[in-house]
């Protein structure tokens, strides 16, 4: 499940930043590693991820993420919380 | 047309201005002031056609002999009453502080106060001593002052064609004639002007004193020379029998009225012995960040009071010159203003321990340009160091990448909103979260200010260039924080006035050179009160374009760059 989440996020990152499909995006990838990953494109990425996973990420966390791995963890946690509340 | 030339100092300049407003003169004569201090004002034609030449005594005019022989030459006196201010002296602590105080805050010195300050007497007791101490033998001899002033005025009266001494003597006891040394009230000034005209145009009577006083009041709510009224010492007022004198009256001090005591309290506290250090000795006030930080530094430097206290420096947080600053300026830094940025200042460790670091945010608001992106089809050109279209658009870039023609791209952009639109409400919520996260890391916050206003007031010209009101608010908040944490003197800085005077010719502010169109659907969604669908947007080439023309230009330029790639 975690790997599947990371794969989907990798796809979102590549699409948002128009990267070549083979670009290595790992848990350790940060905004500094990707050209054009600024505040605006970060918001675009968050919206793309929300669309992809059909969820809304908690606002207070989306600008507090150190790398792609933490974004994946946040998505997992949000999915988990949603599952528990249903 | 014949001319009337008024030669002399500021009194002559004021008289010139009044003469040119009198009906019987303005239609018949060109009234010209020629400054005795600098050579300006009159052209050779003015001098050759000079019918009346008024000279302010004691100024001597080098060209008076070359005026036409039929020209009427009349000397008038400088209006002064030095004996009313026997402590008057040059103020060694006064410094020009344009734009609000071009002649300084206390252009009229007081020898008692200056002497006390020089002796290092506790400022808290200087004013008490000045006001309450008995008039001792070491204080000015008022009889001698009066004798000497009388002798001076009598000598001047004898030299001039328009004497004023008898009028001053007859009236000085029962009405105010001076606000400060050499600053006559409108009443006295109008008497002088009427006498000048009576003498020049006799037997015609061009204007009455009453009409002239009314004319003067039309020039300003207050007296022409009344910007400051210097309090007269109560003992002096008593000695010279000034019946109109009242220590409880408010004294005019530039834009406000203050009490007798407050005038001197301010003089002691604000204009004490604070020698202005040379630029070399001043501590630095370093501003680190992007172009907004540069604008902040420019405005801070433009304030005379701040520049007197600090050597304001700007350090870039981007590009090849990132972090470039003279090492001495870092070790002398008293206040380090750091824009919150993912590229921190590399020499932070070298800042002195006493340095106050104040972090402030960039002003931005991505919901205005949700498709903004760095434009890969743009680059620096000789005439355009930042490129012609540095602000790209993701939708247009994607269309260019897809190989469509210019017409197809424009058509798509203007009509296919439903195809490329985004959830703007969700985006706004995410943007608010960004403001909040950023503000949490700063000492100065702007997030809620922006959020509360962006619908009603335009915050930005481009994605990273704020409008002047928002930049002004950022500066105001920065100065409040700096006064609170580092230097309380910064709390009284009038930054509004600095901005108003620095940007008279460019009301869009330092970052308003270019502007980028707001998508009409975005404006419609948020109901921007300031949005104008017919607005024209300015580019670096100096031309302005409407919404459609702007995108035609952007698309054409980007396609051209795609064919000839940006180096």
XYZ file of C-alpha atoms in Angstrom:
653
model
C 0.000 0.000 0.000
C 2.784 2.405 0.977
C 4.704 1.634 -2.204
C 1.571 2.112 -4.283
C 1.027 5.525 -2.627
C 4.592 6.555 -3.343
C 4.250 5.466 -6.992
C 1.148 7.601 -7.465
C 2.844 10.596 -5.846
C 5.867 10.065 -8.078
C 3.513 10.271 -11.076
C 1.990 13.485 -9.700
C 5.436 15.064 -9.211
C 6.557 14.154 -12.736
C 3.329 15.534 -14.239
C 3.315 18.745 -12.154
C 6.887 19.636 -12.926
C 6.914 18.302 -16.498
C 9.804 15.973 -15.729
C 11.002 13.154 -18.001
C 9.193 9.949 -16.948
C 12.441 8.255 -15.947
C 13.344 10.985 -13.395
C 14.199 9.299 -10.092
C 11.726 10.503 -7.473
C 12.284 8.822 -4.130
C 11.148 9.356 -0.549
C 14.244 11.507 -0.027
C 13.516 13.876 -2.950
C 13.024 17.471 -1.753
C 11.772 20.635 -3.454
C 15.370 21.779 -3.817
C 16.068 18.733 -6.063
C 13.401 19.652 -8.604
C 13.609 22.668 -10.892
C 10.577 24.936 -10.568
C 9.308 23.467 -7.288
C 8.291 26.742 -5.703
C 5.385 27.804 -3.512
C 2.935 27.974 -6.393
C 3.864 24.661 -7.955
C 3.812 23.081 -4.493
C 0.151 24.097 -4.257
C -0.404 22.602 -7.739
C 1.234 19.363 -6.602
C -0.895 19.214 -3.465
C -4.062 19.721 -5.531
C -2.980 17.068 -8.001
C -2.288 14.606 -5.186
C -5.665 15.395 -3.610
C -7.344 14.757 -6.954
C -5.398 11.549 -7.495
C -6.304 10.114 -4.084
C -9.747 11.752 -3.869
C -9.019 13.308 -0.493
C -8.314 16.651 1.150
C -5.005 16.935 2.953
C -4.924 18.825 6.273
C -3.907 22.451 5.597
C -1.742 22.777 8.636
C 0.563 20.036 7.349
C 0.930 20.672 3.631
C 3.627 23.339 4.052
C 5.433 21.421 6.740
C 6.750 18.570 4.625
C 10.460 17.951 4.316
C 10.399 15.604 1.319
C 8.315 13.363 -0.935
C 8.387 10.631 1.711
C 6.647 12.870 4.246
C 4.043 13.773 1.634
C 3.420 10.056 1.067
C 3.125 9.512 4.830
C 0.640 12.384 5.099
C -1.461 10.871 2.301
C -1.368 7.460 4.035
C -2.324 9.003 7.370
C -5.179 10.963 5.788
C -6.444 7.883 3.969
C -6.217 5.924 7.217
C -8.087 8.583 9.198
C -10.791 8.665 6.525
C -11.152 4.888 6.657
C -11.433 4.931 10.468
C -14.081 7.649 10.469
C -16.279 5.717 8.036
C 5.298 93.138 -20.743
C 7.226 95.101 -18.124
C 8.628 93.284 -15.136
C 8.854 93.861 -11.409
C 11.990 92.299 -9.947
C 12.142 91.523 -6.223
C 15.689 90.858 -5.111
C 16.628 89.260 -1.794
C 16.083 86.217 0.412
C 13.043 84.233 1.443
C 11.165 87.420 2.425
C 11.649 88.709 -1.132
C 10.494 85.373 -2.553
C 7.317 85.494 -0.457
C 6.626 89.092 -1.462
C 7.082 88.115 -5.130
C 4.543 85.360 -4.758
C 2.017 87.739 -3.173
C 2.566 90.529 -5.718
C 1.883 88.150 -8.584
C -1.533 87.433 -7.060
C -2.689 91.034 -6.870
C -5.096 91.870 -9.685
C -3.699 95.311 -10.514
C -0.243 93.827 -10.994
C -0.529 90.334 -12.427
C -2.102 91.439 -15.725
C 0.378 94.252 -16.321
C 3.694 93.035 -14.969
C 5.686 89.854 -14.841
C 6.802 89.602 -11.193
C 10.143 87.872 -10.739
C 12.152 86.944 -7.681
C 15.928 86.994 -7.925
C 17.615 85.205 -5.065
C 20.491 87.009 -3.430
C 22.013 83.642 -2.516
C 21.965 81.906 -5.841
C 21.845 83.296 -9.291
C 18.412 82.380 -10.609
C 14.985 83.666 -11.456
C 15.345 86.562 -13.872
C 16.194 86.335 -17.525
C 18.045 89.137 -19.371
C 14.639 90.127 -20.795
C 13.172 90.467 -17.293
C 16.034 92.755 -16.321
C 15.923 94.782 -19.531
C 12.166 95.306 -19.109
C 12.330 95.956 -15.374
C 10.019 98.826 -14.430
C 10.285 98.458 -10.643
C 13.188 96.940 -8.771
C 12.592 96.093 -5.111
C 15.743 95.204 -3.157
C 15.679 93.648 0.284
C 18.104 95.467 2.571
C 20.831 94.632 3.611
C 21.390 92.520 0.462
C 23.498 94.253 -2.162
C 22.707 93.581 -5.800
C 25.597 93.343 -8.245
C 23.466 93.994 -11.348
C 21.443 96.947 -10.007
C 23.532 99.456 -12.017
C 22.761 97.686 -15.270
C 18.969 98.025 -14.894
C 17.216 100.444 -17.312
C 17.665 104.076 -16.281
C 13.891 104.649 -16.053
C 13.483 101.695 -13.653
C 12.184 102.696 -10.218
C 14.510 101.268 -7.544
C 13.205 100.840 -4.030
C 14.839 99.201 -1.023
C 12.734 97.579 1.686
C 13.871 96.311 5.086
C 14.311 92.779 6.328
C 11.677 92.253 9.014
C 13.323 91.114 12.188
C 12.994 91.561 15.953
C 15.987 89.955 17.580
C 15.454 91.462 21.011
C 12.344 89.308 21.535
C 14.523 86.190 21.334
C 17.709 87.203 23.139
C 18.840 83.540 23.342
C 18.596 83.099 19.598
C 21.662 81.456 18.075
C 22.627 79.021 15.374
C 21.690 75.497 16.428
C 24.725 73.225 16.073
C 22.599 70.118 16.611
C 20.075 70.883 13.910
C 20.260 68.802 10.737
C 18.096 68.953 7.614
C 15.627 66.096 7.558
C 13.882 66.324 4.211
C 11.145 66.022 3.197
C 9.280 66.860 6.423
C 11.934 69.073 8.015
C 14.048 70.473 5.173
C 15.542 73.079 7.521
C 15.751 70.641 10.433
C 13.479 70.225 13.422
C 14.876 73.168 15.359
C 16.304 75.729 12.957
C 16.139 78.373 15.695
C 18.719 77.594 18.327
C 18.651 78.710 21.940
C 22.031 79.680 23.396
C 21.048 78.707 26.952
C 19.974 75.218 25.921
C 22.889 74.711 23.528
C 25.305 75.758 26.236
C 23.742 73.377 28.799
C 23.836 70.485 26.344
C 27.462 71.187 25.539
C 28.304 71.192 29.241
C 26.643 67.802 29.581
C 23.969 69.022 31.998
C 21.260 66.443 32.594
C 18.607 67.090 29.906
C 15.892 66.463 32.502
C 16.742 69.673 34.343
C 17.702 71.975 31.454
C 14.174 73.080 30.621
C 13.296 73.555 34.299
C 16.271 75.822 34.662
C 15.469 77.748 31.509
C 11.885 78.391 32.502
C 12.124 78.786 36.265
C 15.534 80.129 37.116
C 15.593 83.856 37.995
C 16.956 86.137 35.275
C 20.534 86.290 36.518
C 23.407 88.625 35.730
C 24.926 86.076 33.364
C 21.745 86.037 31.267
C 21.270 88.412 28.323
C 21.086 92.101 29.264
C 17.696 92.983 27.812
C 18.288 96.726 27.927
C 21.456 96.263 25.893
C 19.637 93.930 23.500
C 16.938 96.524 22.944
C 19.444 99.329 22.444
C 21.433 97.337 19.951
C 18.325 96.170 18.059
C 16.982 99.741 17.935
C 20.275 100.991 16.579
C 20.325 98.253 13.949
C 16.731 98.891 12.847
C 17.190 102.660 12.791
C 20.254 102.267 10.597
C 18.314 99.996 8.285
C 15.328 102.364 8.199
C 17.653 105.159 7.149
C 18.985 103.084 4.264
C 15.672 101.926 2.824
C 12.914 103.651 0.878
C 10.125 101.903 2.720
C 10.681 102.395 6.470
C 8.906 100.055 8.885
C 10.455 100.839 12.249
C 7.841 103.293 13.459
C 5.051 100.857 12.560
C 6.782 98.046 14.424
C 7.397 100.224 17.487
C 3.799 101.404 17.583
C 2.297 97.949 17.232
C 4.624 95.407 18.770
C 3.155 95.771 22.252
C -0.453 95.157 21.411
C -0.323 92.695 18.525
C 1.883 89.846 17.461
C 4.160 90.879 14.605
C 6.674 88.014 14.595
C 6.474 84.228 14.956
C 10.218 83.800 15.255
C 13.296 85.904 14.527
C 12.945 87.107 10.918
C 9.510 85.452 10.592
C 6.878 88.194 10.331
C 3.196 87.510 10.812
C 0.860 88.024 7.867
C -0.268 91.282 9.511
C 3.228 92.767 9.428
C 4.071 91.334 6.032
C 0.919 92.752 4.460
C 1.720 96.196 5.958
C 5.140 96.068 4.292
C 3.705 95.031 0.916
C 1.035 97.740 1.004
C 3.719 100.322 1.759
C 5.895 99.011 -1.090
C 3.005 99.306 -3.546
C 1.888 102.689 -2.246
C 5.408 103.939 -2.781
C 5.807 102.409 -6.228
C 2.389 103.279 -7.654
C 1.435 106.488 -5.792
C -1.035 108.053 -5.973
C -2.849 104.865 -7.064
C -3.854 102.521 -4.252
C -3.600 99.002 -5.650
C -4.557 97.026 -2.594
C -5.593 97.463 1.031
C -3.965 95.636 3.920
C -7.208 93.810 4.682
C -7.516 92.452 1.139
C -3.876 91.474 1.154
C -4.233 89.589 4.451
C -7.213 87.743 3.003
C -5.142 86.879 -0.065
C -2.399 85.557 2.173
C -4.811 83.358 4.066
C -5.895 81.886 0.753
C -2.299 80.716 0.309
C -2.469 78.584 3.410
C -4.514 78.011 6.500
C -1.720 79.405 8.601
C 0.585 82.421 8.285
C 3.096 82.358 5.441
C 6.027 82.521 7.873
C 4.276 80.723 10.696
C 5.501 77.131 10.252
C 7.170 77.435 13.641
C 6.409 79.931 16.363
C 9.308 80.127 18.761
C 8.161 80.745 22.335
C 9.242 84.054 23.826
C 10.668 83.771 27.330
C 8.071 85.080 29.852
C 10.630 87.428 31.382
C 11.299 88.964 27.949
C 7.590 89.350 27.275
C 7.156 91.108 30.610
C 10.170 93.367 30.139
C 9.015 94.537 26.678
C 5.367 94.836 27.690
C 3.909 92.386 25.150
C 0.217 92.670 25.976
C -0.810 89.867 23.617
C 1.599 87.410 25.181
C 0.184 84.260 26.793
C 2.381 81.330 27.915
C -0.597 79.015 27.791
C -1.166 79.618 24.078
C -0.328 76.697 21.806
C 2.758 77.232 19.687
C 2.790 76.199 16.079
C 5.353 73.479 15.440
C 5.121 72.399 11.796
C 1.911 70.349 11.529
C 0.942 70.518 15.194
C 0.411 72.881 18.071
C 2.386 72.266 21.220
C 2.751 73.942 24.602
C 5.504 76.297 25.701
C 7.192 73.689 27.880
C 6.856 70.929 25.272
C 8.613 73.026 22.671
C 11.746 73.178 24.825
C 11.404 69.593 26.078
C 11.457 68.483 22.462
C 14.348 70.728 21.617
C 16.405 69.195 24.406
C 15.438 65.576 23.800
C 15.290 65.462 20.009
C 17.973 67.916 19.117
C 20.535 67.181 21.766
C 24.178 66.485 21.150
C 23.956 63.561 18.816
C 26.786 64.054 16.413
C 26.072 62.400 13.108
C 28.562 59.578 12.677
C 30.228 59.268 9.319
C 28.953 56.518 7.059
C 32.071 54.557 7.955
C 31.191 54.583 11.663
C 27.478 53.982 11.388
C 26.198 50.483 12.196
C 24.696 48.672 9.238
C 21.057 47.790 8.710
C 21.222 44.880 6.302
C 18.228 43.751 4.263
C 18.531 40.280 2.715
C 16.094 38.906 0.187
C 14.607 39.220 -3.281
C 13.588 42.316 -5.232
C 11.054 43.194 -2.534
C 13.874 43.329 0.009
C 15.718 45.607 -2.397
C 12.692 47.919 -2.491
C 12.500 47.838 1.314
C 16.184 48.827 1.523
C 15.729 51.632 -1.025
C 12.865 53.127 0.984
C 14.667 52.773 4.330
C 17.729 54.441 2.821
C 15.507 57.209 1.436
C 14.482 58.207 4.940
C 16.912 60.827 6.232
C 16.441 59.910 9.893
C 17.220 56.213 9.270
C 20.174 57.058 7.048
C 21.536 59.219 9.825
C 21.415 56.281 12.218
C 22.346 53.383 9.947
C 24.184 52.511 6.795
C 21.398 50.585 5.030
C 22.637 47.744 2.799
C 20.813 45.342 0.520
C 22.036 41.792 -0.067
C 20.576 39.644 -2.842
C 19.221 36.213 -1.949
C 19.247 35.035 -5.564
C 21.344 34.889 -8.687
C 25.071 35.078 -9.127
C 25.410 37.894 -6.588
C 23.582 36.015 -3.846
C 24.955 36.878 -0.410
C 27.477 39.373 -1.777
C 28.312 41.995 0.856
C 31.399 43.688 2.221
C 32.539 41.580 5.257
C 32.873 44.725 7.427
C 29.224 45.525 6.851
C 28.332 42.110 8.313
C 30.422 42.568 11.471
C 28.986 46.084 11.968
C 25.418 44.896 11.510
C 22.998 46.136 14.181
C 19.782 45.025 12.491
C 19.571 42.165 10.021
C 16.320 42.080 8.129
C 15.995 38.636 6.639
C 13.343 37.745 4.128
C 12.038 34.255 4.777
C 13.640 32.262 1.994
C 14.785 28.774 1.383
C 18.240 30.187 0.597
C 19.426 31.515 3.958
C 22.132 34.145 4.328
C 25.413 32.246 4.243
C 27.308 34.678 6.485
C 24.732 34.530 9.284
C 27.349 33.113 11.660
C 29.437 36.251 11.276
C 26.714 38.609 12.449
C 27.608 40.118 15.826
C 25.862 38.699 18.905
C 24.239 42.058 19.552
C 22.649 42.088 16.092
C 18.854 41.874 16.067
C 17.543 39.544 13.377
C 14.062 40.275 12.097
C 12.499 37.846 9.660
C 9.840 39.077 7.270
C 7.822 37.400 4.509
C 7.640 38.090 0.793
C 4.380 39.602 -0.338
C 2.744 37.278 -2.816
C -0.683 35.876 -3.536
C -0.636 33.003 -6.003
C -4.409 32.847 -6.427
C -4.163 36.002 -8.571
C -2.096 34.147 -11.168
C -2.803 30.458 -10.602
C -1.104 29.521 -13.888
C 2.033 31.557 -13.293
C 5.236 29.702 -14.111
C 8.785 30.485 -14.989
C 8.793 30.962 -18.755
C 11.182 28.502 -20.415
C 10.718 30.381 -23.697
C 12.215 33.611 -22.437
C 15.656 34.817 -21.476
C 17.753 37.919 -20.934
C 18.290 40.194 -23.914
C 20.509 43.213 -24.234
C 17.601 45.628 -23.782
C 15.725 43.352 -21.382
C 18.039 41.921 -18.708
C 15.132 40.069 -17.080
C 13.760 38.908 -20.418
C 10.687 40.286 -22.161
C 8.223 37.834 -20.617
C 9.739 36.419 -17.436
C 6.253 35.639 -16.130
C 5.039 32.606 -18.046
C 1.732 30.808 -17.977
C 1.494 27.030 -17.488
C -1.494 26.693 -19.789
C 0.229 28.575 -22.599
C 3.547 26.774 -22.077
C 1.758 23.414 -22.318
C 0.073 24.539 -25.547
C 3.373 25.708 -27.011
C 4.936 22.374 -26.048
C 2.101 20.586 -27.857
C 3.081 22.243 -31.137
C -0.053 24.315 -31.754
C -0.005 27.545 -33.756
C -0.144 31.001 -32.210
C -3.793 31.509 -33.215
C -4.814 28.117 -31.852
C -3.060 28.742 -28.557
C -4.661 32.169 -28.117
C -8.083 30.806 -29.009
C -7.663 27.946 -26.534
C -6.489 30.262 -23.755
C -9.308 32.739 -24.228
C -12.152 30.260 -24.653
C -11.320 26.869 -23.124
C -11.421 27.765 -19.412
C -13.582 24.713 -18.666
C -10.852 22.520 -20.091
C -7.963 23.908 -18.023
C -9.701 25.503 -15.040
C -8.797 24.625 -11.504
C -10.562 24.540 -8.147
C -9.871 28.124 -7.079
C -11.566 27.832 -3.687
C -9.441 24.847 -2.781
C -6.378 26.650 -4.069
C -7.197 29.671 -1.903
C -7.426 27.456 1.175
C -4.037 25.925 0.398
C -2.633 29.387 -0.200
C -3.913 30.542 3.192
C -2.182 27.567 4.756
C 1.022 28.687 3.076
C 0.656 32.214 4.447
C 0.081 30.821 7.906
C 3.045 28.454 7.729
C 5.303 31.242 6.506
C 4.097 33.779 9.055
C 4.827 31.272 11.823
C 8.480 31.456 10.830
C 8.617 35.267 10.647
C 8.743 38.088 13.168
C 6.709 40.306 10.856
C 3.543 38.792 9.435
C 1.520 39.754 6.366
C -0.699 36.680 5.758
C -3.926 37.801 7.350
C -3.433 41.372 6.119
C -3.228 40.050 2.559
C -6.100 37.633 2.992
C -8.406 40.295 4.406
C -7.679 42.775 1.608
C -6.830 41.047 -1.655
C -10.448 41.089 -2.867
C -10.869 44.835 -2.318
C -7.369 46.242 -2.848
C -4.916 45.243 -5.522
C -1.964 43.664 -3.696
C 0.409 42.933 -6.587
C 1.343 43.995 -10.113
C 2.966 40.646 -10.875
C 3.410 37.409 -8.946
C 6.271 38.868 -6.908
C 5.916 42.656 -7.245
C 3.616 44.214 -4.642
C 1.738 47.464 -5.074
C 2.830 50.462 -3.032
C 0.138 50.256 -0.287
C 1.098 46.660 0.527
C 4.802 47.429 0.431
C 4.135 50.397 2.712
C 2.300 48.178 5.188
C 5.188 45.701 5.170
C 7.619 48.545 5.900
C 5.414 49.896 8.653
C 5.326 46.485 10.321
C 9.073 46.041 9.902
C 9.726 49.386 11.615
C 7.361 48.538 14.466
C 9.249 45.266 15.006
C 12.627 46.997 14.712
C 11.591 49.694 17.207
C 10.272 47.077 19.577
C 13.249 44.761 19.408
C 16.245 46.833 18.413
C 16.001 50.620 18.377
C 12.991 52.508 19.687
C 13.916 55.575 17.613
C 12.703 53.670 14.559
C 9.175 53.732 15.989
C 8.741 57.408 15.183
C 9.856 57.166 11.552
C 7.231 58.581 9.195
C 7.611 56.074 6.379
C 4.409 57.253 4.649
C 5.986 60.632 4.067
C 9.219 59.072 2.800
C 7.280 56.931 0.361
C 5.075 59.823 -0.743
C 8.070 62.016 -1.497
C 10.149 59.281 -3.131
C 7.450 58.053 -5.455
C 5.731 61.268 -6.526
C 6.671 60.516 -10.121
C 6.024 56.774 -9.960
C 2.843 56.237 -7.943
C 2.889 52.507 -8.806
C 5.890 52.221 -6.534
C 9.353 50.781 -7.025
C 8.031 47.439 -8.282
C 5.287 48.676 -10.568
C 7.206 48.872 -13.836
C 5.433 45.943 -15.425
C 2.133 44.241 -14.729
C 0.679 40.880 -15.676
C -2.993 40.394 -16.613
C -5.333 38.626 -14.236
C -7.352 35.906 -15.930
C -10.946 37.238 -16.264
C -12.340 33.966 -14.888
C -10.152 34.322 -11.798
C -11.296 37.924 -11.332
C -14.904 36.855 -11.807
C -14.585 33.995 -9.343
C -13.136 36.127 -6.548
C -15.081 39.278 -7.523
C -12.015 41.518 -7.317
C -13.305 45.024 -6.634
C -10.239 46.570 -8.265
C -10.317 44.512 -11.457
C -10.811 46.375 -14.716
C -11.353 44.166 -17.802
C -10.187 47.048 -20.005
C -6.970 47.643 -18.102
C -3.814 47.956 -20.163
C -0.762 46.097 -18.960
C 2.711 47.492 -19.221
C 5.671 45.496 -20.447
C 9.407 46.084 -20.198
C 9.333 47.558 -23.714
C 7.373 50.509 -22.267
C 4.256 49.755 -24.318
C 0.967 48.783 -22.792
C -1.384 46.112 -24.070
C -4.902 45.009 -23.316
C -5.605 41.497 -22.069
C -5.814 39.845 -25.505
C -2.883 41.806 -26.959
C -0.736 40.868 -23.977
C -1.237 37.159 -24.599
C -0.746 37.572 -28.353
C 2.629 39.133 -27.573
C 3.510 36.469 -25.001
C 2.601 33.614 -27.356
C 4.390 35.131 -30.360
C 7.509 35.821 -28.302
C 7.541 32.333 -26.755
C 7.016 30.595 -30.094
C 9.856 32.625 -31.588
C 12.106 31.613 -28.712
C 11.066 28.010 -29.159
C 12.334 28.129 -32.740
C 15.514 29.931 -31.688
C 16.048 28.404 -28.238
C 17.014 30.581 -25.297
C 20.786 30.285 -24.854
